[in-house]
mmCIF file of N, CA and C in Angstrom:
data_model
loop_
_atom_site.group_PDB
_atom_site.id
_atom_site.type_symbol
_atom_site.label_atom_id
_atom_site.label_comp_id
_atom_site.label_asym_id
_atom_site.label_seq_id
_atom_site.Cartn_x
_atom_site.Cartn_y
_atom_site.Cartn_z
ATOM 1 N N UNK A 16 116.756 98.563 -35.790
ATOM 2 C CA UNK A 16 115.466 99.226 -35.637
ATOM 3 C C UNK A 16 114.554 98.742 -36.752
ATOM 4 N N UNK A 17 113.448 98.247 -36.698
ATOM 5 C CA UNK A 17 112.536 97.902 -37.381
ATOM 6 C C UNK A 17 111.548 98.605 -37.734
ATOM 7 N N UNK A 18 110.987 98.178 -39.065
ATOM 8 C CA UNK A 18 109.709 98.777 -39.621
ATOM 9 C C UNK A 18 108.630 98.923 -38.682
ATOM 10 N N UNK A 19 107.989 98.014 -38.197
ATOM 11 C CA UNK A 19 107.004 97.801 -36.937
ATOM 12 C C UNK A 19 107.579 97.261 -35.897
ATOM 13 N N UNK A 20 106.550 97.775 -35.107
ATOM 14 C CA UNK A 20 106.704 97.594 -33.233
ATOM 15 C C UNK A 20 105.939 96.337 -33.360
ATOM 16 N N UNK A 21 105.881 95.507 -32.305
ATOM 17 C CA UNK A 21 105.477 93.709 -32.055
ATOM 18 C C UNK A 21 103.864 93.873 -32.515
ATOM 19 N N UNK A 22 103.496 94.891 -31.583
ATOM 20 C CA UNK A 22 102.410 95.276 -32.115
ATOM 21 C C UNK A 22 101.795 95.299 -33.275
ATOM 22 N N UNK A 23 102.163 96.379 -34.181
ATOM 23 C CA UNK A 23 101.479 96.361 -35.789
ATOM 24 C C UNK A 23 102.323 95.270 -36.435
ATOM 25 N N UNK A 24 103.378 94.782 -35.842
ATOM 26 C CA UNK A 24 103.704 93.332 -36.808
ATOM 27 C C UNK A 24 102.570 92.293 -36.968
ATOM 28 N N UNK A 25 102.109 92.265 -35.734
ATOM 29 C CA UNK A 25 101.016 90.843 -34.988
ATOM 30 C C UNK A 25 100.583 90.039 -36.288
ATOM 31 N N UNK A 26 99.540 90.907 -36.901
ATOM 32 C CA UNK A 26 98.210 91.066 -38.166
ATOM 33 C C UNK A 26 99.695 90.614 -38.825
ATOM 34 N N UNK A 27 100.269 90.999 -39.500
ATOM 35 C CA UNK A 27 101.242 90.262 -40.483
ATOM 36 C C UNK A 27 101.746 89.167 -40.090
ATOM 37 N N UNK A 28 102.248 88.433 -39.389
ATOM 38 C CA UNK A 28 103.005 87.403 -38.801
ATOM 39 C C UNK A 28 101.861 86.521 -38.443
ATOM 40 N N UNK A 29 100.959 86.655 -38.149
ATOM 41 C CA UNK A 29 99.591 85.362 -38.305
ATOM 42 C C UNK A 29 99.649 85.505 -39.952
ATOM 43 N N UNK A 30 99.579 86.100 -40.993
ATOM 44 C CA UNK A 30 99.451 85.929 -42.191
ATOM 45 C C UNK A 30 100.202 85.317 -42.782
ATOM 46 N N UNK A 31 101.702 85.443 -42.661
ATOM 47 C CA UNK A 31 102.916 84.666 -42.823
ATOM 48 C C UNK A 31 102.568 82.996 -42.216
ATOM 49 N N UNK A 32 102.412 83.480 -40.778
ATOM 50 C CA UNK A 32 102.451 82.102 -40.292
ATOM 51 C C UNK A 32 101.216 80.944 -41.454
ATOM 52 N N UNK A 33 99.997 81.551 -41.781
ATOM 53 C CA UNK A 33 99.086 81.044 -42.260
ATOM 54 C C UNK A 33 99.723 80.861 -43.442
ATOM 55 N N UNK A 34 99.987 81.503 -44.355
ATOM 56 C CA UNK A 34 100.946 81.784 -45.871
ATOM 57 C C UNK A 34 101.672 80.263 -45.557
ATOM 58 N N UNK A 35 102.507 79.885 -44.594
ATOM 59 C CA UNK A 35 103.320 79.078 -44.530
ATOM 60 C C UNK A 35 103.131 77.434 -44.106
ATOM 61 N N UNK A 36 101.478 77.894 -43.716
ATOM 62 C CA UNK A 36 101.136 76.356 -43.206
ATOM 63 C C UNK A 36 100.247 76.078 -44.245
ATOM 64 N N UNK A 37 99.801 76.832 -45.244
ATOM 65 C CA UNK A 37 99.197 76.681 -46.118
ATOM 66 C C UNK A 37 99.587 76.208 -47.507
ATOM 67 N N UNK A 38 101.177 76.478 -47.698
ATOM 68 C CA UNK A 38 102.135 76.474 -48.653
ATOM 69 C C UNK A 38 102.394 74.484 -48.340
ATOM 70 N N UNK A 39 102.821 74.513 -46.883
ATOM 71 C CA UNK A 39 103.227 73.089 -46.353
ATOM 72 C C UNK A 39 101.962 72.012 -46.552
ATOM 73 N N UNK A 40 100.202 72.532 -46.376
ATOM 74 C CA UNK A 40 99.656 71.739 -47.246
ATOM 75 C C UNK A 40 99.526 71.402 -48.577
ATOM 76 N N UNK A 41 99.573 72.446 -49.333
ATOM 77 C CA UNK A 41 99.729 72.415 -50.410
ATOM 78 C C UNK A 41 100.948 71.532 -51.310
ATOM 79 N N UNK A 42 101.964 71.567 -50.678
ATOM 80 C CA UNK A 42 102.902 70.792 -51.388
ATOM 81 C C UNK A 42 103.075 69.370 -50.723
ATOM 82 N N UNK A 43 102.279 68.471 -50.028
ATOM 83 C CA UNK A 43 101.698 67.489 -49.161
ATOM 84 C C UNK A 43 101.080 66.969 -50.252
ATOM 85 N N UNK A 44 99.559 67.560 -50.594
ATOM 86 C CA UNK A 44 99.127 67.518 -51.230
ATOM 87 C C UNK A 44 99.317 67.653 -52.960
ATOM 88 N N UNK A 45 100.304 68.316 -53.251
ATOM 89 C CA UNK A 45 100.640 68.291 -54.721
ATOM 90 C C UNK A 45 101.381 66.985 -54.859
ATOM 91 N N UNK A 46 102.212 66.032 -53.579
ATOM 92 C CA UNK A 46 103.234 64.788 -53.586
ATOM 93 C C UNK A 46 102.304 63.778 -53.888
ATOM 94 N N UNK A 47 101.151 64.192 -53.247
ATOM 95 C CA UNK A 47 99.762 63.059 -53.219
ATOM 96 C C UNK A 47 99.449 62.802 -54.321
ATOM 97 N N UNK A 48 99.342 64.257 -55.320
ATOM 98 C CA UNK A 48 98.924 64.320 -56.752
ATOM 99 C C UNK A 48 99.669 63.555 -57.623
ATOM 100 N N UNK A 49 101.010 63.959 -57.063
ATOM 101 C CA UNK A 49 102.230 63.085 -58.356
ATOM 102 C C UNK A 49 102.410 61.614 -58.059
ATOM 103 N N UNK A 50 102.092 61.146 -57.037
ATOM 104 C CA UNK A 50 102.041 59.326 -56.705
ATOM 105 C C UNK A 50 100.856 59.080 -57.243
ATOM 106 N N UNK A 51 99.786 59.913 -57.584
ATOM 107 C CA UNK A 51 98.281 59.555 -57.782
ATOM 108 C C UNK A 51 98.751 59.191 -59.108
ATOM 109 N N UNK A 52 99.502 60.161 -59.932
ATOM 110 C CA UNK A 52 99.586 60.595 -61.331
ATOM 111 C C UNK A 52 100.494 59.307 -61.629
ATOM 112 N N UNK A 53 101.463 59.236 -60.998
ATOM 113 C CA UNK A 53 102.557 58.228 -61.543
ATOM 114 C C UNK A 53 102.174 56.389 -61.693
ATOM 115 N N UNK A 54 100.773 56.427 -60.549
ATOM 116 C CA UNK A 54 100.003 55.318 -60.064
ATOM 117 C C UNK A 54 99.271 54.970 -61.703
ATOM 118 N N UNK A 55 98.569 56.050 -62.137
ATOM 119 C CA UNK A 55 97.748 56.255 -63.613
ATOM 120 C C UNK A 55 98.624 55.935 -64.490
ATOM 121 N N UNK A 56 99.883 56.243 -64.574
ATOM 122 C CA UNK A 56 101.136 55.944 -65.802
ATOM 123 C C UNK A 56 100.866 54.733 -65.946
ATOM 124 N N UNK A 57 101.344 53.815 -64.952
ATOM 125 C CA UNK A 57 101.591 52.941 -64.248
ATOM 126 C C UNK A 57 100.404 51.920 -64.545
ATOM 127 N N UNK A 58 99.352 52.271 -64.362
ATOM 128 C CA UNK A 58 98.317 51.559 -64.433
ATOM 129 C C UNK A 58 97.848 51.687 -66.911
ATOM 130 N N UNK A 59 97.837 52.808 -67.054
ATOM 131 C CA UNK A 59 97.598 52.992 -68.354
ATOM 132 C C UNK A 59 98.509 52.172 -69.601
ATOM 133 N N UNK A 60 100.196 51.986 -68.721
ATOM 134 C CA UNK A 60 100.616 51.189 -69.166
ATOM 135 C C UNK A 60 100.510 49.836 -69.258
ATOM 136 N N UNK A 61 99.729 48.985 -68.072
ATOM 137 C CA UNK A 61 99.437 48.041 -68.036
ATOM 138 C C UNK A 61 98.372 47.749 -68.788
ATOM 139 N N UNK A 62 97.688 48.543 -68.828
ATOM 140 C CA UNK A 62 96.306 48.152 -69.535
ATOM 141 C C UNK A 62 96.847 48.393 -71.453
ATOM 142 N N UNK A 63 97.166 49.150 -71.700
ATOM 143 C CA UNK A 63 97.884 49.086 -72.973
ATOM 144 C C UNK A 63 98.641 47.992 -73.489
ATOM 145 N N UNK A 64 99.312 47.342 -72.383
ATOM 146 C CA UNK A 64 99.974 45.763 -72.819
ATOM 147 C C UNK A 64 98.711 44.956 -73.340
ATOM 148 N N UNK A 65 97.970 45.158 -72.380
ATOM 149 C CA UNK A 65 97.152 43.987 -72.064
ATOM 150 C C UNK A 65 96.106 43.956 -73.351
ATOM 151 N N UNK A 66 95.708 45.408 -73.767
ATOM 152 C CA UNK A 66 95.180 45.487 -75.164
ATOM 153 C C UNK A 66 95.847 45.165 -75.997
ATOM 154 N N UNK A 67 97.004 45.245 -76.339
ATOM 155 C CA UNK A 67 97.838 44.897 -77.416
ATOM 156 C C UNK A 67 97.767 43.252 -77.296
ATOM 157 N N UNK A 68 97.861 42.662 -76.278
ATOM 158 C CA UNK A 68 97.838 41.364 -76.303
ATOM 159 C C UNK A 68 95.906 40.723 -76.432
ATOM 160 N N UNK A 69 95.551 41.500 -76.284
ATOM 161 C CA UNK A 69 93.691 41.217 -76.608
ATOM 162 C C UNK A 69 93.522 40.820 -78.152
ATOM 163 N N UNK A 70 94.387 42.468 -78.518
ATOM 164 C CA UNK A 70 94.336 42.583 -79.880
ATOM 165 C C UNK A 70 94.951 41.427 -80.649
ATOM 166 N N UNK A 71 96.289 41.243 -80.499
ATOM 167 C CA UNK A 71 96.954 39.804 -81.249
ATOM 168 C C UNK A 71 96.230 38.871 -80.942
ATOM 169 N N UNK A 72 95.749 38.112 -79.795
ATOM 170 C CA UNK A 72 94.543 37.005 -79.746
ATOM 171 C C UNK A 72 93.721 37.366 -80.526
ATOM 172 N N UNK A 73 93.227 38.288 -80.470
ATOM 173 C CA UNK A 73 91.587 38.467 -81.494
ATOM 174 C C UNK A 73 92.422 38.468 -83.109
ATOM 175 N N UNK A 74 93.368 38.775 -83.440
ATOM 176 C CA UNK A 74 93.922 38.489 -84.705
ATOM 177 C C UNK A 74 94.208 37.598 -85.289
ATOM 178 N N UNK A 75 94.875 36.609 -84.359
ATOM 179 C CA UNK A 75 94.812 35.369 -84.695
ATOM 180 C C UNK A 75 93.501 34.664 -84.519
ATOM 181 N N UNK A 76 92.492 34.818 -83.680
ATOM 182 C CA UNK A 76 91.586 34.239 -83.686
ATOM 183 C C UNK A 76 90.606 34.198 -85.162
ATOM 184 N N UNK A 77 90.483 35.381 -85.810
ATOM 185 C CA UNK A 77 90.267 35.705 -86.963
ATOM 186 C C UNK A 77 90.497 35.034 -88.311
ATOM 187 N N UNK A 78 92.555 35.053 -88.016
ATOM 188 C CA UNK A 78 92.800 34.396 -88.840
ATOM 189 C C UNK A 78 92.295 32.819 -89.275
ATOM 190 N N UNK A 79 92.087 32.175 -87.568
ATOM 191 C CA UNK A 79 91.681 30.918 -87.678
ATOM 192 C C UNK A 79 90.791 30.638 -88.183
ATOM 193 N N UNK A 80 89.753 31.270 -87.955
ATOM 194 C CA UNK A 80 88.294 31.326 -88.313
ATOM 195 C C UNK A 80 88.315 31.709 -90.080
ATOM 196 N N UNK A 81 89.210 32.785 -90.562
ATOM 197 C CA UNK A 81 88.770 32.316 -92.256
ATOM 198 C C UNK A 81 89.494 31.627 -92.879
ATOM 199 N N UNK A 82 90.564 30.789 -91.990
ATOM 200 C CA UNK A 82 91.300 29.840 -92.818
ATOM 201 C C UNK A 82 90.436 27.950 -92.562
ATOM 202 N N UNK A 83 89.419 28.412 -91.424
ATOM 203 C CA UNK A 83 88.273 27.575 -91.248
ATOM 204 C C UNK A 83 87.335 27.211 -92.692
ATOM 205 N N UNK A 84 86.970 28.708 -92.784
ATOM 206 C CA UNK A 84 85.423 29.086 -93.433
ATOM 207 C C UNK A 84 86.048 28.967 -94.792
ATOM 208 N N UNK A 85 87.776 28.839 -95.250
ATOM 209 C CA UNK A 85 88.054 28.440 -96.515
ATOM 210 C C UNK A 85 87.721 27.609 -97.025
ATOM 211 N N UNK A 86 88.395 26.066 -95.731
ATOM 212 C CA UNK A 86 88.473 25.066 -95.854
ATOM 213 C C UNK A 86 87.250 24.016 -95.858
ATOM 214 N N UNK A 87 86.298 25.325 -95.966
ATOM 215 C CA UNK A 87 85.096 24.660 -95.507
ATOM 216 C C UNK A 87 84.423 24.693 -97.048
ATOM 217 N N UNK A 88 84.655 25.671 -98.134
ATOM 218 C CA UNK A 88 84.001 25.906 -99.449
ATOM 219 C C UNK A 88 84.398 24.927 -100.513
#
């Protein structure tokens, strides 16, 4: 024997049902978030190599240049 008759269930069980298709976008959408997020790792790491390697060129480039402007006095 149940709390409600089919009847006064109705109004609850569209809410559930909604509760539940709403939950199933939501975590669709949160998977979207974490490939988005892991894509940014992914990408931040690359670009961090790529500065570090900017940076050592421009260091040595430097160096060249005042072991130039020595050889030049």
């Amino acid at each position: 024997e149940g709390i409600f008759d089919k009847e006064s269930a109705a109004p609850f069980a569209e809410k559930i049902r909604l509760s539940k298709k709403k939950t199933k976008e939501l975590g669709v959408r949160a998977e979207d978030a974490v490939e988005r997020l892991e894509d940014c790792v992914e990408m931040y790491n690359k670009l961090l190599k790529e500065s570090e390697q900017v940076e050592e060129f421009l260091d040595q480039l430097e160096n060249r240049l005042e072991k130039y402007a020595s050889e030049d006095k």
